[in-house]
XYZ file of C-alpha atoms in Angstrom:
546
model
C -27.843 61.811 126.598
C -30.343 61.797 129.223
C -32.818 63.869 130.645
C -30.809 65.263 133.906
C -27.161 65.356 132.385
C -28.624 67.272 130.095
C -30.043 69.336 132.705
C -26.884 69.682 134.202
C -24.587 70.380 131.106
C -27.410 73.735 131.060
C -27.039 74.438 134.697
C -22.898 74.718 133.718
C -23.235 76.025 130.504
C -25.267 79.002 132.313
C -23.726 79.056 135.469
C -19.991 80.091 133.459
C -22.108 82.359 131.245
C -23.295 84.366 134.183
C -19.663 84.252 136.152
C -18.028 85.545 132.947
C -20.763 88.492 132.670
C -20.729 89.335 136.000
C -16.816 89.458 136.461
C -17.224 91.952 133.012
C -20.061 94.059 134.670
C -17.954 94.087 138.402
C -14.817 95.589 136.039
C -17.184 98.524 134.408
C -18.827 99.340 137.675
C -15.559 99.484 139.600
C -13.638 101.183 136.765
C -12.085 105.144 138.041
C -13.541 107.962 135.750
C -10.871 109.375 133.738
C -9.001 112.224 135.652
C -10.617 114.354 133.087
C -13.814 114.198 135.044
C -12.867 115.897 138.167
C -9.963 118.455 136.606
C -10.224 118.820 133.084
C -12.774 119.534 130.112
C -14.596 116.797 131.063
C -15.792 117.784 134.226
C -18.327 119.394 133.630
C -20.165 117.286 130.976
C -23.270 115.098 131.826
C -22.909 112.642 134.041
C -21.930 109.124 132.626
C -21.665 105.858 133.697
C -18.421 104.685 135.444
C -15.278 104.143 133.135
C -16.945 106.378 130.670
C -14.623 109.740 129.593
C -15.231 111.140 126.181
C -13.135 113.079 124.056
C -12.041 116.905 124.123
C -9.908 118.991 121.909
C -7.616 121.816 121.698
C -8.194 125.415 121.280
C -5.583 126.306 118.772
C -1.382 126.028 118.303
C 0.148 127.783 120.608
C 2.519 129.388 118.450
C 5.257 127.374 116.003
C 2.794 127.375 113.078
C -0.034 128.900 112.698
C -3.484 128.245 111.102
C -4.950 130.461 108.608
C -8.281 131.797 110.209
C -10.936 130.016 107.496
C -8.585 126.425 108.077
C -10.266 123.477 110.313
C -8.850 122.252 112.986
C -10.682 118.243 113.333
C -9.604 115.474 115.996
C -9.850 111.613 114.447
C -12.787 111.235 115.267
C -14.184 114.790 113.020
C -15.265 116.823 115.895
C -13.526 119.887 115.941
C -10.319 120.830 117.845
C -11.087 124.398 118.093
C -14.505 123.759 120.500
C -14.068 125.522 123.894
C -12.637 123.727 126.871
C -15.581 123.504 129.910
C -12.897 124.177 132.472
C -11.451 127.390 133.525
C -8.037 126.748 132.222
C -5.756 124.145 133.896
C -5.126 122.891 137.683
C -2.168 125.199 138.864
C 0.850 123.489 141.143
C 0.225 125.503 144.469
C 3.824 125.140 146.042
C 2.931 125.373 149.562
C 0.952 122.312 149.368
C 2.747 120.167 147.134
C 6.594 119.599 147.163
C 8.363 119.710 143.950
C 10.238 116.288 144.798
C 7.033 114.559 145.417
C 5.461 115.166 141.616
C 4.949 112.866 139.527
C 4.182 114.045 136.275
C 2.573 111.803 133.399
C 1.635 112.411 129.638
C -1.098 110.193 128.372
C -1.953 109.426 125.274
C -5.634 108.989 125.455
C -7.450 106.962 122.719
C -8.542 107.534 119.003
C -11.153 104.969 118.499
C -12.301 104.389 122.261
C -13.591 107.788 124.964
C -10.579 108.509 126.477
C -8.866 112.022 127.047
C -5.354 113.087 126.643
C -3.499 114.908 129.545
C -0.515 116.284 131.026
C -0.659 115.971 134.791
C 0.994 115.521 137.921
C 0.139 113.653 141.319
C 1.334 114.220 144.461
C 2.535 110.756 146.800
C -0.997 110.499 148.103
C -2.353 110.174 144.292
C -4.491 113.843 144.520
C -3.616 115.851 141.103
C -1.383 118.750 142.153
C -1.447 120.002 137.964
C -3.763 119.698 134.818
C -3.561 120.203 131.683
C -5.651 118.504 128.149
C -5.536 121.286 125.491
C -3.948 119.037 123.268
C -5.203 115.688 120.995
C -1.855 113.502 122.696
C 0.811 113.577 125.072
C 3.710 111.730 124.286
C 7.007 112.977 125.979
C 7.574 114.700 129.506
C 10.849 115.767 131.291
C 11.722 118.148 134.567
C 13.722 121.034 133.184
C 17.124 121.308 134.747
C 17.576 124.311 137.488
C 13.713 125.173 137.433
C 11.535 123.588 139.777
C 7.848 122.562 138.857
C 8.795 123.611 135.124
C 8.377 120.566 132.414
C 9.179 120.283 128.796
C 6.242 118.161 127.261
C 5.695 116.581 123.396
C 1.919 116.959 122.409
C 0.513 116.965 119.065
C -2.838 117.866 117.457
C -4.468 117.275 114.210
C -5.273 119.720 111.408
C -6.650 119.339 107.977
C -7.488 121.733 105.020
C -5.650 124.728 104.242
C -3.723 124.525 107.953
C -1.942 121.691 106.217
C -1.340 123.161 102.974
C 2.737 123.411 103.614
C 3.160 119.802 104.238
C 0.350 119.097 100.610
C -1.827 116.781 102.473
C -5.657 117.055 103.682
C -4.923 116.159 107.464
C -1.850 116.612 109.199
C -0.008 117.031 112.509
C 1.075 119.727 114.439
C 3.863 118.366 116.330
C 4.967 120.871 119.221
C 7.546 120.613 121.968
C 6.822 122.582 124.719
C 8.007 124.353 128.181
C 5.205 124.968 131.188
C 5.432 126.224 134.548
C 2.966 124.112 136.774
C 2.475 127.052 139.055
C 1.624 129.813 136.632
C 0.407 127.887 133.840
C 2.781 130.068 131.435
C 3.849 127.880 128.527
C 6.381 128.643 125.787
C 6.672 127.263 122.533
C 10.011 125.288 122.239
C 9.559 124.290 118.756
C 6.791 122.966 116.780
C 6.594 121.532 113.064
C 3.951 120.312 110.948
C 4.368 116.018 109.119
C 1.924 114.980 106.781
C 0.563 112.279 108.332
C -2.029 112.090 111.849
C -1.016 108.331 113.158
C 2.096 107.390 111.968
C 3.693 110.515 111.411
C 3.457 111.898 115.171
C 6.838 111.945 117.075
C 6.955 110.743 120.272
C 10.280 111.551 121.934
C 12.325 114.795 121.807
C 15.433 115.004 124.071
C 17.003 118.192 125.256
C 20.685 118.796 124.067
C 21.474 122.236 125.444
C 19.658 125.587 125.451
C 19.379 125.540 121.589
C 19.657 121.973 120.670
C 17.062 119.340 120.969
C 17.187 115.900 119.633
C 14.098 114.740 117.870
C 13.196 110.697 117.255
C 11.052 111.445 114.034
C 8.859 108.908 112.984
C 7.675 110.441 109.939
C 11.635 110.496 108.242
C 12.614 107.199 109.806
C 15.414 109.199 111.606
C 16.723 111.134 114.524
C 17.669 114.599 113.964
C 19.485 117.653 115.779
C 17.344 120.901 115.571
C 18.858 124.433 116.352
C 15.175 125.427 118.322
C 15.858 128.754 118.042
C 16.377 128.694 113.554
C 13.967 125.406 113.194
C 17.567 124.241 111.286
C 18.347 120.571 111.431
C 22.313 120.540 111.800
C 22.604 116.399 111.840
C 20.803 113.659 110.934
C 21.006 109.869 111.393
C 18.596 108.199 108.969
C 18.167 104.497 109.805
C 18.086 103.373 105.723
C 21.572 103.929 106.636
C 21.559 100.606 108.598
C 18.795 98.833 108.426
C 17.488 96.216 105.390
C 14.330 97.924 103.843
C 12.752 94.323 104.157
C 12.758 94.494 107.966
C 10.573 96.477 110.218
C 7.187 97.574 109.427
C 5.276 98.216 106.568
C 5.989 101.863 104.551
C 5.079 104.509 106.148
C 5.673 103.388 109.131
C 8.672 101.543 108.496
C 10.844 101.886 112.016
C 8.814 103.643 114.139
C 11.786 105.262 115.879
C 9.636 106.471 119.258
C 12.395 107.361 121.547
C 15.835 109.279 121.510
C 18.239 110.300 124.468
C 21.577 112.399 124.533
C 24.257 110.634 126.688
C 26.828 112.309 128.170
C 29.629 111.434 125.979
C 27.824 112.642 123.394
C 26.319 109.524 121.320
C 22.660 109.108 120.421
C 20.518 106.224 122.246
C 17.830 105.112 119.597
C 14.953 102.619 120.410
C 13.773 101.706 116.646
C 10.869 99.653 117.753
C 10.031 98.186 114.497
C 12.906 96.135 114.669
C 13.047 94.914 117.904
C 16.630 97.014 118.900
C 18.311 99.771 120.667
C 21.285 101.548 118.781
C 23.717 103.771 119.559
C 24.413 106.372 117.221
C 27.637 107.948 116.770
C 27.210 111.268 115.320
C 29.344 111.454 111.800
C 30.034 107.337 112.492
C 26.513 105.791 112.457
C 25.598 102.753 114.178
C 27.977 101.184 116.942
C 26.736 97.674 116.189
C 28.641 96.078 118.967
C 26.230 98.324 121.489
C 23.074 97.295 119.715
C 20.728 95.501 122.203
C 18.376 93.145 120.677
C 17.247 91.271 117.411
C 15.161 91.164 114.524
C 11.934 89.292 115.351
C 13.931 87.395 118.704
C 11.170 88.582 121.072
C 12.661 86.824 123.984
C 15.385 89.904 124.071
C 12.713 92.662 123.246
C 9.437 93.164 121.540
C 8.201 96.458 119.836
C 10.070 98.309 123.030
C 9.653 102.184 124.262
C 11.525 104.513 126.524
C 15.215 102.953 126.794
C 16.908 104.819 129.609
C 20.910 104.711 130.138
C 22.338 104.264 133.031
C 26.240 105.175 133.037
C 29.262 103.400 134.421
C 29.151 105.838 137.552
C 26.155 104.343 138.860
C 26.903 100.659 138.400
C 26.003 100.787 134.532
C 26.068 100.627 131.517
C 22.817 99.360 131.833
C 19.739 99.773 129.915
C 16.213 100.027 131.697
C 13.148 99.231 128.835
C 9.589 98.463 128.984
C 9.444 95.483 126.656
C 5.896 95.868 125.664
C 4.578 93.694 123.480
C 5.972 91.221 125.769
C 4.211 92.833 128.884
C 7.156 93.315 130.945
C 10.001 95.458 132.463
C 13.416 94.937 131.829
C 17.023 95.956 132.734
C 20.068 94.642 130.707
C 23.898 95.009 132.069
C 26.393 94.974 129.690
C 29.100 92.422 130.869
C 32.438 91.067 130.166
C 31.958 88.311 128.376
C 34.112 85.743 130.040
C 34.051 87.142 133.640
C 30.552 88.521 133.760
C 31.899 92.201 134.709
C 30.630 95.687 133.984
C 32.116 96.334 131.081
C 32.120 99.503 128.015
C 34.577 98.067 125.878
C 33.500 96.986 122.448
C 33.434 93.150 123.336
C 30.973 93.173 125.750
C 27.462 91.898 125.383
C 24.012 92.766 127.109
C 22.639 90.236 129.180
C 19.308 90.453 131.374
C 19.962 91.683 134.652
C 16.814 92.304 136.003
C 12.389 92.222 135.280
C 9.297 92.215 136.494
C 5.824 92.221 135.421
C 1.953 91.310 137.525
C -0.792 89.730 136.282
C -2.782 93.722 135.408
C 0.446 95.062 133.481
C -0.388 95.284 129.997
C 1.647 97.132 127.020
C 4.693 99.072 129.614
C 5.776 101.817 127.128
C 8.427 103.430 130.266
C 10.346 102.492 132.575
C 12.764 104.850 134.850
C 15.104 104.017 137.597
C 14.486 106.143 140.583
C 17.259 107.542 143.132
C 15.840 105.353 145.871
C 16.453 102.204 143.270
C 12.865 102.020 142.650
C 11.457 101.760 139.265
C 9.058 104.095 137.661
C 6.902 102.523 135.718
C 4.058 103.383 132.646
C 1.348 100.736 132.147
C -0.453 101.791 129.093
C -3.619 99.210 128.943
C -3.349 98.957 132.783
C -4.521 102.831 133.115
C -1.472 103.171 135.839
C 1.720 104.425 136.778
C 3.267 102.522 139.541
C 6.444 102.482 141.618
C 7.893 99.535 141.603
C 10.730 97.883 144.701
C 13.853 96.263 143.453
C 11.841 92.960 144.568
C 9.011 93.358 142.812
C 6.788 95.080 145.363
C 4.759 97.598 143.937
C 4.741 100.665 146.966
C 3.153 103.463 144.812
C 0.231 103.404 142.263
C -2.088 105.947 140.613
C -4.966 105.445 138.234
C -4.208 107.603 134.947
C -6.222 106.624 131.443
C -3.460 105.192 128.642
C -0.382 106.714 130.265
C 2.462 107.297 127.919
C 5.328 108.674 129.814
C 6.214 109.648 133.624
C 9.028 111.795 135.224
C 9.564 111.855 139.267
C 10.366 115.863 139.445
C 13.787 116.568 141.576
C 15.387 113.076 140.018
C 16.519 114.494 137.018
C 15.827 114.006 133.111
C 14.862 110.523 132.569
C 15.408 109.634 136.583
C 19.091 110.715 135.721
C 20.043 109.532 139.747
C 18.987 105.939 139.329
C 21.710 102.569 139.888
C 21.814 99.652 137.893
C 20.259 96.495 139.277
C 23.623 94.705 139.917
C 24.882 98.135 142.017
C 21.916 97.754 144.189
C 22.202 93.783 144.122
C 25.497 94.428 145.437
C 24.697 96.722 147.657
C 21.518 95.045 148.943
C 21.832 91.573 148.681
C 18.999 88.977 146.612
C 16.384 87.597 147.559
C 15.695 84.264 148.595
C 16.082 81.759 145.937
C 19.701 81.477 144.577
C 22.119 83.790 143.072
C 20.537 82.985 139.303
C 22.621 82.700 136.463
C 25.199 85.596 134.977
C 23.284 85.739 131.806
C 20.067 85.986 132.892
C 19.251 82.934 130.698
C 17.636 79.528 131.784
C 16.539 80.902 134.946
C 12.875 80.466 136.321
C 10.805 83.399 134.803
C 8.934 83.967 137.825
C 10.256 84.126 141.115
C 7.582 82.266 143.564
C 6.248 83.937 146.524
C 7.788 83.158 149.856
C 7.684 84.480 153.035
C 11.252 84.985 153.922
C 12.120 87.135 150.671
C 13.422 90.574 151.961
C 11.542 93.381 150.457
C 14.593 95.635 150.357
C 16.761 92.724 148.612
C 16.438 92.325 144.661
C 15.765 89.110 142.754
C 18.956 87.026 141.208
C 20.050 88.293 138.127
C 17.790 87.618 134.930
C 14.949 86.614 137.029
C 11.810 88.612 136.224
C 9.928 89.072 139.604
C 6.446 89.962 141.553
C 6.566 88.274 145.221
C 3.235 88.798 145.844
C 2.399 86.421 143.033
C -0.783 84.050 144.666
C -2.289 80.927 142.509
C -4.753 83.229 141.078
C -2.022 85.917 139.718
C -0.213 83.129 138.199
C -2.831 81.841 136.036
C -3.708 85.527 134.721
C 0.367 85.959 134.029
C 0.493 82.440 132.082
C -2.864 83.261 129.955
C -0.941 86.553 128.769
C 1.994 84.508 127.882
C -0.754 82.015 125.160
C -1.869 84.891 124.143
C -1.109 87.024 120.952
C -0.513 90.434 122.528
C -0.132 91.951 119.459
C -4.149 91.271 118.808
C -4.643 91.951 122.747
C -3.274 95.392 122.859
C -5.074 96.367 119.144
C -8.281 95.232 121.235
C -7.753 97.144 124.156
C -6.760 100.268 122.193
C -9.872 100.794 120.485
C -12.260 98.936 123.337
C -13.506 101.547 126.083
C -11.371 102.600 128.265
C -12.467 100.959 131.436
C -11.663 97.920 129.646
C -8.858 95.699 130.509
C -7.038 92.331 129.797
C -9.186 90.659 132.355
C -12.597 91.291 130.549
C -11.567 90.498 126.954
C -10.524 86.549 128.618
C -13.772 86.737 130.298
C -15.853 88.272 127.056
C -13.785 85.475 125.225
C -15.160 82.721 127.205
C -18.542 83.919 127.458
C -18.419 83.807 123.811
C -16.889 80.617 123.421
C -19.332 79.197 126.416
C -22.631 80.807 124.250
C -21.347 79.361 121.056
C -20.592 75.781 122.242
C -24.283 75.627 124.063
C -25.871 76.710 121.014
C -23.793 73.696 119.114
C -24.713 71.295 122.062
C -28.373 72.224 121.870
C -28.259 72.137 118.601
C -26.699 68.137 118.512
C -29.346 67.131 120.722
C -32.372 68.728 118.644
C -34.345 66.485 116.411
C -32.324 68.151 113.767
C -29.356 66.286 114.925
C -27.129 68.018 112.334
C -23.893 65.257 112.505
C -26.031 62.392 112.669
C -28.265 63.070 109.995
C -25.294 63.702 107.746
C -23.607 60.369 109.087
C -27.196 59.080 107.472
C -26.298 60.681 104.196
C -23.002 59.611 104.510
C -24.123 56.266 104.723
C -26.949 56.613 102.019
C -24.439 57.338 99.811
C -22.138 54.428 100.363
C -24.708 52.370 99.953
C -25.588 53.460 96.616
């Protein structure tokens, strides 16, 4: 090669190096602090850079179990839980500036091996935090309590070790503790609380409220869902999924089905999301396992992968329908299940679920909720994209915030789990579609993106199966096809233990700054006087010759 196009293979090779850097540095400079920073026990630690949080721990259980005074209370990371919050207690709900309708309350999970801070805490419609709390190591589970306004039930946990564990025989263990607060007094009551052996695996994440005794609790740890009587800490029924499921499939022990979400329906069955295996059952209590309900596969990820936070909607409101972030797989779904043969709304026990709705954007990454709102909007949790965000029938999103590793969100006023929300096909119906065709009954062999166009009606939905963002440009569309090649699985264990400020965005660009740096190095390395291939071609040669 010669003298200028080698010149000019540097100039490229540098000129992509400093794009890639620069689009990296652009993300950490513009990255939002951690709410933490402004409201919590974070705000009033030194100043960091932007994107930067840290972590901060809980003062002790409040009640359930309770640590023996000499035990040691330790976070993941070994600092310990018991060191003082800097705030002065949480940010109170004042109710004559913030209407109770208008909340939208999130639990976050924060991040073990990154800075981030758990949190419970609600925003009003113009994004300002109308409640904080972060005296606990996670946040998993939030719901508006029936008949009492600004009043949430919440699932935290925090970790213990030493003698505070000594009932469960382990060094470190969890406290797991479902509790009730009142956003404008800050009084909070122990619902129930109980202690697994285990810190990562063994943490619940979903408890569901039966009646004023009765909670249902999706427990990791046993691989089950289980009725508790709250007010005797007895279990009075339990469905344990070695009942129905081959020990071969799913995870690896210990964390075998990872059973992260649970909710009562009204006619008294058990909705199950055992994420392990890729499926939603529906539990019969005394029966088991309705197979012909179950939505989803083993390992067929184009139905579901690894999902969270199934919510029901009944036959009243256009169901039954089932909206479910699909997470591994980046997206938000709805199924309908249909007749069969005419494609109707059916319950009886030949129907069969079929697609009925999605979306997804190109900063979406890892959706562990996904709630149907009143107004037919879609609530929605993006864990790696740090938001929450409203999102239109069409694919419009008309309400964000900025929250760090959101885990779950509940509109106050709608009800547990957005209990007022329609089905897709009731507001299809209702509305109309969207430019573009009527799609296909089963959702299947449709486009998976519908294409921006300027004479799609933002208050008509997408044709059924299609999985939608109309404000998709060139640039959105490359970013959405990337995450499609690549191995989310890997992606999301990346982002979860990268800084927080990090997203899917600056691992591609890291990636091809890497790749870029290592491919120069090989380049310059051909064209030195070591000339590594030729010189073994020599050998090569040298060889055959002898």
């Amino acid at each position: 090669m010669d003298g200028p196009s080698k010149r000019l293979a540097r100039a490229l090779f540098a000129a992509v190096l400093v794009l890639a850097a620069g689009a990296v540095a652009s993300s950490y400079a513009t990255a939002e602090p951690n709410v933490a920073r402004t409201h919590g026990s974070l705000a009033d630690a030194a100043e960091s850079a932007p994107g930067a949080t840290g972590v901060a721990a809980p003062e002790n259980a409040p009640g359930g179990v309770t640590a023996p005074d000499d035990a040691r209370l330790t976070d993941a990371g070994g600092s310990p839980d018991g060191a003082a919050s800097a705030a002065d207690g949480p940010a109170l709900v004042d109710p004559a500036e913030h209407d109770h309708d208008d909340l939208t309350v999130v639990g976050t999970q924060g991040f073990y091996a990154s800075d981030e801070q758990a949190e419970l805490v609600a925003f009003d419609r113009s994004g300002e935090v109308a409640y904080y709390e972060d005296d606990y190591r996670v946040y998993f589970d939030v719901d508006p309590v029936e008949g009492k306004p600004y009043t949430v039930e919440y699932l935290a946990a925090e970790h213990r070790d030493g003698e505070a564990c000594a009932t469960v025989s382990t060094e470190r263990c969890t406290y797991n503790v479902f509790e009730r607060v009142n956003m404008t007094t800050g009084e909070t009551r122990t619902v129930y609380g109980e202690l697994t052996p285990k810190i990562y695996s063994g943490r619940w994440h979903d408890v569901d409220r039966i009646n004023d005794t009765h909670v249902a609790v999706a427990d990791i740890l046993r691989d089950s869902v289980r009725v508790v009587n709250a007010t005797t800490d007895e279990t009075v029924y339990e469905w344990n999924a070695s009942s129905y499921f081959d020990p071969d499939a799913g995870g690896a022990a210990g964390d075998w089905t990872h059973i992260n979400d649970v909710e009562v329906l009204a006619d008294g069955r058990l909705m199950v999301s055992v994420r392990n295996m890729d499926r939603v059952v529906f539990v019969e209590p005394g029966e088991g396992v309705d197979a012909n309900w179950t939505l989803g596969e083993e390992d067929n990820y184009d139905i579901l992968y690894e999902q969270h936070n199934p919510d029901y909607i009944p036959p009243e409101r256009g169901g039954p329908a089932i909206t479910v972030a699909d997470s591994e797989n980046n997206r938000v779904l709805e199924y309908q299940r249909v007749d069969p043969e005419t494609g109707e709304a059916t319950t009886a026990a030949d129907g069969e679920w079929r697609r009925s709705w999605g979306w997804r954007d190109s900063r979406v990454q890892w959706p562990r909720d996904a709630d149907r709102l009143p107004n037919d909007n879609t609530l929605v949790v993006d864990t790696h994209g740090d938001r929450v965000a409203e999102v239109a029938p069409n694919g419009s999103v008309v309400w964000a915030v900025t929250v760090g590793m959101p885990y779950d969100v509940e509109r106050l006023g709608t009800g547990d789990e957005s209990a007022g929300g329609h089905s897709m096909r009731s507001i299809r119906d209702e509305r109309g579609t969207t430019a573009g065709g009527s799609g296909s009954r089963s959702g299947v062999g449709v486009p998976l993106f519908q294409p921006a166009g300027h004479d799609a009606d933002a208050g008509a939905a997408p044709p059924a199966g299609r999985i939608t963002h109309p404000d998709r440009g060139p640039v959105e569309t490359v970013w959405v096809a990337l995450k499609e090649l690549t191995p989310s699985l890997l992606v999301n264990g990346m982002l979860y233990a990268a800084p927080s400020w990090v997203r899917f965005t600056d691992l591609a660009f890291g990636a091809l700054a890497a790749l870029t740096a290592l491919t120069w190095a090989g380049t310059e390395l051909y064209w030195s006087r070591y000339a590594p291939v030729a010189s073994l071609r020599a050998r090569l040669r040298r060889a055959r010759d002898h």
